[in-house]
Short mmCIF file of C-alpha atoms in Angstrom, two decimals:
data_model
loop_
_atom_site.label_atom_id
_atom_site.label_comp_id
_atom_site.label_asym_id
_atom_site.label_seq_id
_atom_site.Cartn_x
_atom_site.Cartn_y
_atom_site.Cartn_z
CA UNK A 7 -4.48 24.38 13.10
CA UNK A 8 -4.17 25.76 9.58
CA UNK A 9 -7.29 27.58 8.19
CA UNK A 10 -8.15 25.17 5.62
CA UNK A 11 -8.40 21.71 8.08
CA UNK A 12 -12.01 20.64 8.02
CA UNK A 13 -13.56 19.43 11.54
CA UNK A 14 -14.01 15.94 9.73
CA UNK A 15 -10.19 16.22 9.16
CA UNK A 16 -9.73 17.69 13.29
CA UNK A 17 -12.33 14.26 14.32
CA UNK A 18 -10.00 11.30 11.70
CA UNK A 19 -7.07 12.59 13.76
CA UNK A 20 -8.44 12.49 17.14
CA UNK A 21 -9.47 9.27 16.23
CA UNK A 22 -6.41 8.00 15.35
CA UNK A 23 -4.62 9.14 17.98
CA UNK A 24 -6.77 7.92 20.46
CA UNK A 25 -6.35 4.29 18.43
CA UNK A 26 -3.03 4.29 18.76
CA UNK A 27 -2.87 5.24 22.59
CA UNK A 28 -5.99 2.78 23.33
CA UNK A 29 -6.20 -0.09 21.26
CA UNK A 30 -3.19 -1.03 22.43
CA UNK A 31 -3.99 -1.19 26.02
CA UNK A 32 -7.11 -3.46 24.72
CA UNK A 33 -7.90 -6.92 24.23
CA UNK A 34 -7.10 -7.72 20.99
CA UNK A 35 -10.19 -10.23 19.88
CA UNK A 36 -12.70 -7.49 21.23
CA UNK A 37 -11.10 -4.65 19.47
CA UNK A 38 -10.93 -6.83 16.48
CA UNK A 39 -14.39 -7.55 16.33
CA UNK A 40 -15.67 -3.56 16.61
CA UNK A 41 -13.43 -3.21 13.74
CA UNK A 42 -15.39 -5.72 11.73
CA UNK A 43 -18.36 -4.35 13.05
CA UNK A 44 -17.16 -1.03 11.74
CA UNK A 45 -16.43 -2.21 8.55
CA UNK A 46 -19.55 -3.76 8.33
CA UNK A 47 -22.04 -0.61 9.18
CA UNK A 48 -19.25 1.37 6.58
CA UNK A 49 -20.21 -1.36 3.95
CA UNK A 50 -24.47 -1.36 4.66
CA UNK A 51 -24.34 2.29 4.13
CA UNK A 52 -22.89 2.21 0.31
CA UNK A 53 -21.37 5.64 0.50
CA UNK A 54 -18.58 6.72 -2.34
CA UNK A 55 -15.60 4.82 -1.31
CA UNK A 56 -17.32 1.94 -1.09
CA UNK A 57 -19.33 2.00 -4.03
CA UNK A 58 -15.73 2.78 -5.68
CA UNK A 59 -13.90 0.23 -4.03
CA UNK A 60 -16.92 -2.19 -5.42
CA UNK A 61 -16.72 -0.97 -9.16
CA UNK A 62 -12.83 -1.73 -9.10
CA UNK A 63 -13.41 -5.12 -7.95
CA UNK A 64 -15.75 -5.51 -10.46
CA UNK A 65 -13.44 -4.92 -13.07
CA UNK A 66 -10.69 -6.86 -11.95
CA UNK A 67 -12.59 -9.95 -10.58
CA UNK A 68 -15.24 -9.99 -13.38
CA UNK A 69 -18.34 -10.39 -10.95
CA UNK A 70 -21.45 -8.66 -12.15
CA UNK A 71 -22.53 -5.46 -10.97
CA UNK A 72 -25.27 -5.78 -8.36
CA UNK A 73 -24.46 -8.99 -8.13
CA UNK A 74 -24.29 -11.09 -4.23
CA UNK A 75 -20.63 -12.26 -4.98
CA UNK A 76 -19.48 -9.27 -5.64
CA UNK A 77 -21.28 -7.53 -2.78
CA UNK A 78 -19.63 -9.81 0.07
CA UNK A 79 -16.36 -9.56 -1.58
CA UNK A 80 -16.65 -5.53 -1.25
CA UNK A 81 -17.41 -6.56 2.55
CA UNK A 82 -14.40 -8.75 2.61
CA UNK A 83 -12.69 -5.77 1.01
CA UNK A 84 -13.92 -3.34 3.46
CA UNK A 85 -13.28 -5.88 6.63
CA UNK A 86 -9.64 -6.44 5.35
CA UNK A 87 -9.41 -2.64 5.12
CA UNK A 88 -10.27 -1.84 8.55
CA UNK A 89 -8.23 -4.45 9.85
CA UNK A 90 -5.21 -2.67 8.40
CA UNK A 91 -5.85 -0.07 10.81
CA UNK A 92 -6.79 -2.38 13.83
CA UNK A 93 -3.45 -3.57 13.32
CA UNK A 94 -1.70 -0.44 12.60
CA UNK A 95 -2.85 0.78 16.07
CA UNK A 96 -1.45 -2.14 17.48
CA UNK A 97 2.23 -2.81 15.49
CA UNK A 98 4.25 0.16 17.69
CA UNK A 99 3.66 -2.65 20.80
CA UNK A 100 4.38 -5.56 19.00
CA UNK A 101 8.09 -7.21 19.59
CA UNK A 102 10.46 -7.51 16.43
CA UNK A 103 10.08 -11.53 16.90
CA UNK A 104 6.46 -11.58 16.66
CA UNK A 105 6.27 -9.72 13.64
CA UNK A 106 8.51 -12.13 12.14
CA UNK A 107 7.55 -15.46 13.36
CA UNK A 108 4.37 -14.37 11.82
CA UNK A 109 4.98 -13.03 8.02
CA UNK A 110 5.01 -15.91 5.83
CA UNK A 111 7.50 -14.79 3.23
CA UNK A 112 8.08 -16.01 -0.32
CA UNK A 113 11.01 -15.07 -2.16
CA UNK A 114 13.05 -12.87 0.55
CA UNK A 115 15.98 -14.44 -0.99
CA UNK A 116 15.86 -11.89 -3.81
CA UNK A 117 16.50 -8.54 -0.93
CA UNK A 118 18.81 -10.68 1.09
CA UNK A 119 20.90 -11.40 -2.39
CA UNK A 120 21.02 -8.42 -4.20
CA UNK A 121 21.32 -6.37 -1.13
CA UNK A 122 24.72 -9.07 -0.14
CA UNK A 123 25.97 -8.34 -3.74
CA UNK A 124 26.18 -4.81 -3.05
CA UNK A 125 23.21 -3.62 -4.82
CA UNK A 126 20.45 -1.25 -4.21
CA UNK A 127 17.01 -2.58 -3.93
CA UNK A 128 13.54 -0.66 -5.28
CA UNK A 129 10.57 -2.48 -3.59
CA UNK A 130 6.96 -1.76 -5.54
CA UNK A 131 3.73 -2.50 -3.96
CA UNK A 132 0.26 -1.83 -4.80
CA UNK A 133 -2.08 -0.95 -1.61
CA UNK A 134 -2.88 -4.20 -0.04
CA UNK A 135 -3.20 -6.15 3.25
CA UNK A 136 -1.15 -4.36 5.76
CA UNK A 137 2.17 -2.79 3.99
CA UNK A 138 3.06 -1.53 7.46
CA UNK A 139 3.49 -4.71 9.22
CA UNK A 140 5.34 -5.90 5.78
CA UNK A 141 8.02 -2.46 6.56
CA UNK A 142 8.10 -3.59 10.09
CA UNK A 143 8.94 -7.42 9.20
CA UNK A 144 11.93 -6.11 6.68
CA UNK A 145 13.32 -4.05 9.24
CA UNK A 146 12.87 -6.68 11.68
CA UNK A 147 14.54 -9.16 9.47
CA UNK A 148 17.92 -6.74 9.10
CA UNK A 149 16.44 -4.10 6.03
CA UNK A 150 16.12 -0.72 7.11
CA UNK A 151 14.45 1.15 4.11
CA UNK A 152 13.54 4.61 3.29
CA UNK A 153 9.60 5.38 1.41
CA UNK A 154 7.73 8.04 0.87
CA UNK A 155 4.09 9.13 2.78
CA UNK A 156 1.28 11.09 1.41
CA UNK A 157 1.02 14.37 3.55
CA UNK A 158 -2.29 13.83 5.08
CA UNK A 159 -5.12 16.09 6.34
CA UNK A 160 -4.40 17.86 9.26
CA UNK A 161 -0.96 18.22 9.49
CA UNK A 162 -1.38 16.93 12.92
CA UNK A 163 -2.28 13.24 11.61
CA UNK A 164 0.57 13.56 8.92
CA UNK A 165 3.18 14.01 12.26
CA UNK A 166 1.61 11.04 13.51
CA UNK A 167 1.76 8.48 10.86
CA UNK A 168 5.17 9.54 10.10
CA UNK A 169 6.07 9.34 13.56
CA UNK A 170 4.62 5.73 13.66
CA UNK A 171 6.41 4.82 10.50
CA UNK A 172 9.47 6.30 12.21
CA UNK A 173 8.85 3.96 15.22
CA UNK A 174 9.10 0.67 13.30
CA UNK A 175 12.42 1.73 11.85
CA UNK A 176 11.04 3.65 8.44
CA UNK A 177 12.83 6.50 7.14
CA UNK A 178 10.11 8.47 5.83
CA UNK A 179 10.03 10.89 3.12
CA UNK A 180 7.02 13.73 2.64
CA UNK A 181 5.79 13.12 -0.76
CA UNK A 182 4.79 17.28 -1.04
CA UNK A 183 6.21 19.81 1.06
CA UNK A 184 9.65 18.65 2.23
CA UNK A 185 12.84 19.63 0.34
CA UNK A 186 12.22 19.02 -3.14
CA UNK A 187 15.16 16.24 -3.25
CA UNK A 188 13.29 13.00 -2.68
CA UNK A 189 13.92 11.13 -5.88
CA UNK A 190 17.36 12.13 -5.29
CA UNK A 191 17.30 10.97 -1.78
CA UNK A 192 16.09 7.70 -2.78
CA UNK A 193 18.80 7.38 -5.55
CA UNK A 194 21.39 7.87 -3.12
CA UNK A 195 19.78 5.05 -0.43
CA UNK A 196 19.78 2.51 -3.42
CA UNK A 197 23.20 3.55 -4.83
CA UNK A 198 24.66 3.02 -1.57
CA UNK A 199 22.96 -0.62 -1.19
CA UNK A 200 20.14 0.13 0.61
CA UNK A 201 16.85 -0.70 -0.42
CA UNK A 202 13.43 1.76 -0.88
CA UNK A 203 9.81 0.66 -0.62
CA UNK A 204 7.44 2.79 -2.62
CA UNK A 205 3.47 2.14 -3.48
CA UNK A 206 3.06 1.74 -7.49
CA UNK A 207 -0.11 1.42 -8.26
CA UNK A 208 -1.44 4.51 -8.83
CA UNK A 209 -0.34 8.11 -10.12
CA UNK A 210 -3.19 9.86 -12.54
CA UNK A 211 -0.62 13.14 -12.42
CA UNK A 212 0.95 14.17 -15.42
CA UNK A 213 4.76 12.30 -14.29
CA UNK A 214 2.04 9.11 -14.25
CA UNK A 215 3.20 5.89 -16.49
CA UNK A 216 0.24 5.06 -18.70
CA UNK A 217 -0.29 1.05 -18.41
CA UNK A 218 -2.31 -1.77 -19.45
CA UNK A 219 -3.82 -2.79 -16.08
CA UNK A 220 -6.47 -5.53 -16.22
CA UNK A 221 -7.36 -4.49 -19.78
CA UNK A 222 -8.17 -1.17 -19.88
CA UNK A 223 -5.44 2.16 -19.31
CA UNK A 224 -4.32 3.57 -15.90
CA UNK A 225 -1.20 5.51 -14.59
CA UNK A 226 1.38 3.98 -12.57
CA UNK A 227 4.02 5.75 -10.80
CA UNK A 228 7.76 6.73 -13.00
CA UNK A 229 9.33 6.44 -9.48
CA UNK A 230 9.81 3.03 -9.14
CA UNK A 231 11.19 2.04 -12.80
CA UNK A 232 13.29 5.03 -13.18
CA UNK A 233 14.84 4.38 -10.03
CA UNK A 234 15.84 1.02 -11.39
CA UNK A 235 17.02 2.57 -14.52
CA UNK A 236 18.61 5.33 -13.78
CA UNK A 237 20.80 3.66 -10.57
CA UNK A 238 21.18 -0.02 -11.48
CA UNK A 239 19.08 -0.63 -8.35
CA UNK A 240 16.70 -4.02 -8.70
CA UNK A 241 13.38 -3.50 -9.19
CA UNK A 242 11.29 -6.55 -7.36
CA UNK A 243 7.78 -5.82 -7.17
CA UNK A 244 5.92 -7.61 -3.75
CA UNK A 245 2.42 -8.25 -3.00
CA UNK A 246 0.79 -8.26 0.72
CA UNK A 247 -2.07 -10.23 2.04
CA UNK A 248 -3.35 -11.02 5.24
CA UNK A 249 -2.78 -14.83 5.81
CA UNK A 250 -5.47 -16.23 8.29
CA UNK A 251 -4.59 -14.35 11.19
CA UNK A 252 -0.91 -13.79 9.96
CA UNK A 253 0.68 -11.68 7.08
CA UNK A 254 1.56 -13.10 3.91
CA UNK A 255 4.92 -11.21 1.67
CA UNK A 256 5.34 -12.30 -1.81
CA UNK A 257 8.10 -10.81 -3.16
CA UNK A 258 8.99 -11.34 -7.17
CA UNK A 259 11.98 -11.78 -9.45
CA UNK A 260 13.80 -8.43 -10.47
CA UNK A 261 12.15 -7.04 -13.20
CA UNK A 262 14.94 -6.64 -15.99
CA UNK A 263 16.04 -3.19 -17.50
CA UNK A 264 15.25 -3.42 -21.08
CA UNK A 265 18.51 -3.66 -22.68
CA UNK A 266 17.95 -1.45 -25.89
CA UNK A 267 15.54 2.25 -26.08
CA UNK A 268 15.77 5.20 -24.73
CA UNK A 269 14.82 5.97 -21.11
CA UNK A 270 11.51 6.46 -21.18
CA UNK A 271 10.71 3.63 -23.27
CA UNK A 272 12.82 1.69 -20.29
CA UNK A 273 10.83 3.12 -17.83
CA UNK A 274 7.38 2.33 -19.44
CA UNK A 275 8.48 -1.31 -19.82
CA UNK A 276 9.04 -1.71 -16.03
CA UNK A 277 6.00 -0.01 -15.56
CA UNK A 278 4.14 -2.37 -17.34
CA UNK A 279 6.33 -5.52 -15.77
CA UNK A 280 5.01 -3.93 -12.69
CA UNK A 281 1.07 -3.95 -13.85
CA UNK A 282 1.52 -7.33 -14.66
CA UNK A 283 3.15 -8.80 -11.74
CA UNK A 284 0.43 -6.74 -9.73
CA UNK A 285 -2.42 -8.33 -11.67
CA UNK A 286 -1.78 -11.54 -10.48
CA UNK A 287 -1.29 -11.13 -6.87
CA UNK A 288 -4.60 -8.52 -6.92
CA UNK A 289 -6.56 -11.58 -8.22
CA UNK A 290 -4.89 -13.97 -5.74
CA UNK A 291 -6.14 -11.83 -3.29
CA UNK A 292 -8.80 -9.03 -4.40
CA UNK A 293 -10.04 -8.81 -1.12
CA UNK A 294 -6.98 -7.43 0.12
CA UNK A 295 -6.80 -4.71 -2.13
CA UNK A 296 -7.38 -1.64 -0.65
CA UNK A 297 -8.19 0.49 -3.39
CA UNK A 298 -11.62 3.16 -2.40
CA UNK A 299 -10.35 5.56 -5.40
CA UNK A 300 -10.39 5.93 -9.03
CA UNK A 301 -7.80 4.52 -10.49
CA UNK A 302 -8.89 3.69 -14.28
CA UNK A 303 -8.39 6.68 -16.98
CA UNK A 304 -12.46 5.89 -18.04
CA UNK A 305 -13.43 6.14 -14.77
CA UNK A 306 -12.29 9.75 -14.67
CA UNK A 307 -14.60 12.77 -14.98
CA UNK A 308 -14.78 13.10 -18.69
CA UNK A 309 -13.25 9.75 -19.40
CA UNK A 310 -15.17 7.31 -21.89
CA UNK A 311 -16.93 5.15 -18.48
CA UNK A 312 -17.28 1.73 -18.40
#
């Protein structure tokens, strides 16, 4: 265990690996339910990520701070959350057919096309419902993709999730601390016709895209768009929600390559195409949106606040 793994970090992994060795062998309407609870004791106690995960909603929903419908929508928020991982724990047992029977997809038509026409297909998300299950469903339904995974703290948990992703047919690439190649790695996938799923709604690095996101300025990942750009791949942005107690896959029109600029002026157009298309499927579904981090340039230490 390297030096710098904290025993919170040691305790998160030993928690998830006991989840995904014993929920499993569970009930899954008891299991479900201390989840809830979970998410409910998380939610009474107010800590950071919730209080974060509350201010966001407040600026994309509207509702007044302090107010009660924006309090039980950050429960909602934090219930949808934690059933992520109830259901992460419980996906490696789940049959192919089950995981399809149960997505409710709109517009798959646009991966089954483009992917038949020979093109490469780049797949933007933002964090919401469970984008596991949604992997697992478009492997299931003949899409074998390759993404890339946050290396977690400890290294131990990292192994695990990627071994998980792995498991459901994933090819998973570390986003620090592999080879140094990914963006080429995913060019190649897409230039060959295969298709790349990568979260896009959030990078406050330096690479980050600077965007109009529900009227004020974030960062958005170059990945995504430049992919597009620089390969010819199709860039369809999807949105995830949980649908009763089924998954819901709404998956957009390719976002056109601007036909005149230079590249980055390309790229910052499909960045903002992106903002936009995830605007409206955050505020279909706000409760779904897993966001428990800053993600608003004012919201950042030494930014202008709200």
């Amino acid at each position: 265990m390297s030096g710098d793994t904290s025993f919170g970090d040691r305790i998160v992994a030993a928690g998830f690996a006991a989840g995904w060795k014993l929920v499993p062998l569970l009930p899954e309407r008891p299991t479900a339910a201390v989840f809830r609870l979970l998410a409910d004791r998380v939610w009474a106690r107010h800590g950071k990520s919730v209080a974060r995960l509350e201010s966001n909603l407040a600026r994309v929903t509207g509702l007044e701070p302090g107010s009660r419908e924006l309090s039980e929508l950050t429960r909602a928020g934090m219930r949808s959350y934690f059933r992520y991982f109830h259901e992460i724990f419980r996906l490696p047992r789940m049959s192919g057919a089950e995981i399809v029977r149960r997505t409710r997809v709109v517009g798959a038509e646009h991966i089954h096309d483009t992917v038949a026409a020979g093109r490469g297909v780049v797949l933007a998300l933002p964090h919401m419902g469970n984008w596991d299950q949604a992997g697992a469903w478009l492997v299931n339904v003949g899409h074998p993709f390759t993404t890339v995974a946050e290396r977690l703290k400890p290294e131990s948990l990292f192994r695990r999730y990627v071994a998980f992703r792995e498991g459901l047919g994933m090819e998973v690439l570390p986003l620090t601390g592999g080879d140094g190649h990914n963006f080429a790695t995913l060019a190649l996938r897409v230039r060959r016709g295969g298709v790349v799923c990568l979260p896009a709604e959030r990078d406050l690095t330096k690479t980050g895209v600077e965007v109009r996101f529900f009227g004020a300025a974030t960062k958005m990942p170059a990945g995504p768009p430049l992919l597009a750009v620089q390969t010819g791949a199709a860039l369809l942005p999807a949105i995830v929600h949980f649908d009763g107690d089924d998954w819901g896959i709404q998956i957009q029109e390719e976002l056109p390559v601007p036909a005149e600029g230079t590249r980055q002026e390309k790229v910052q157009a499909l960045a903002q195409g992106l903002a936009d298309a995830f605007e409206k499927g955050i505020a279909q579904y706000p409760e779904d949106w897993h966001m428990l981090q800053r993600l608003w340039l004012d919201d950042l230490p030494g930014g202008a606040g709200r």
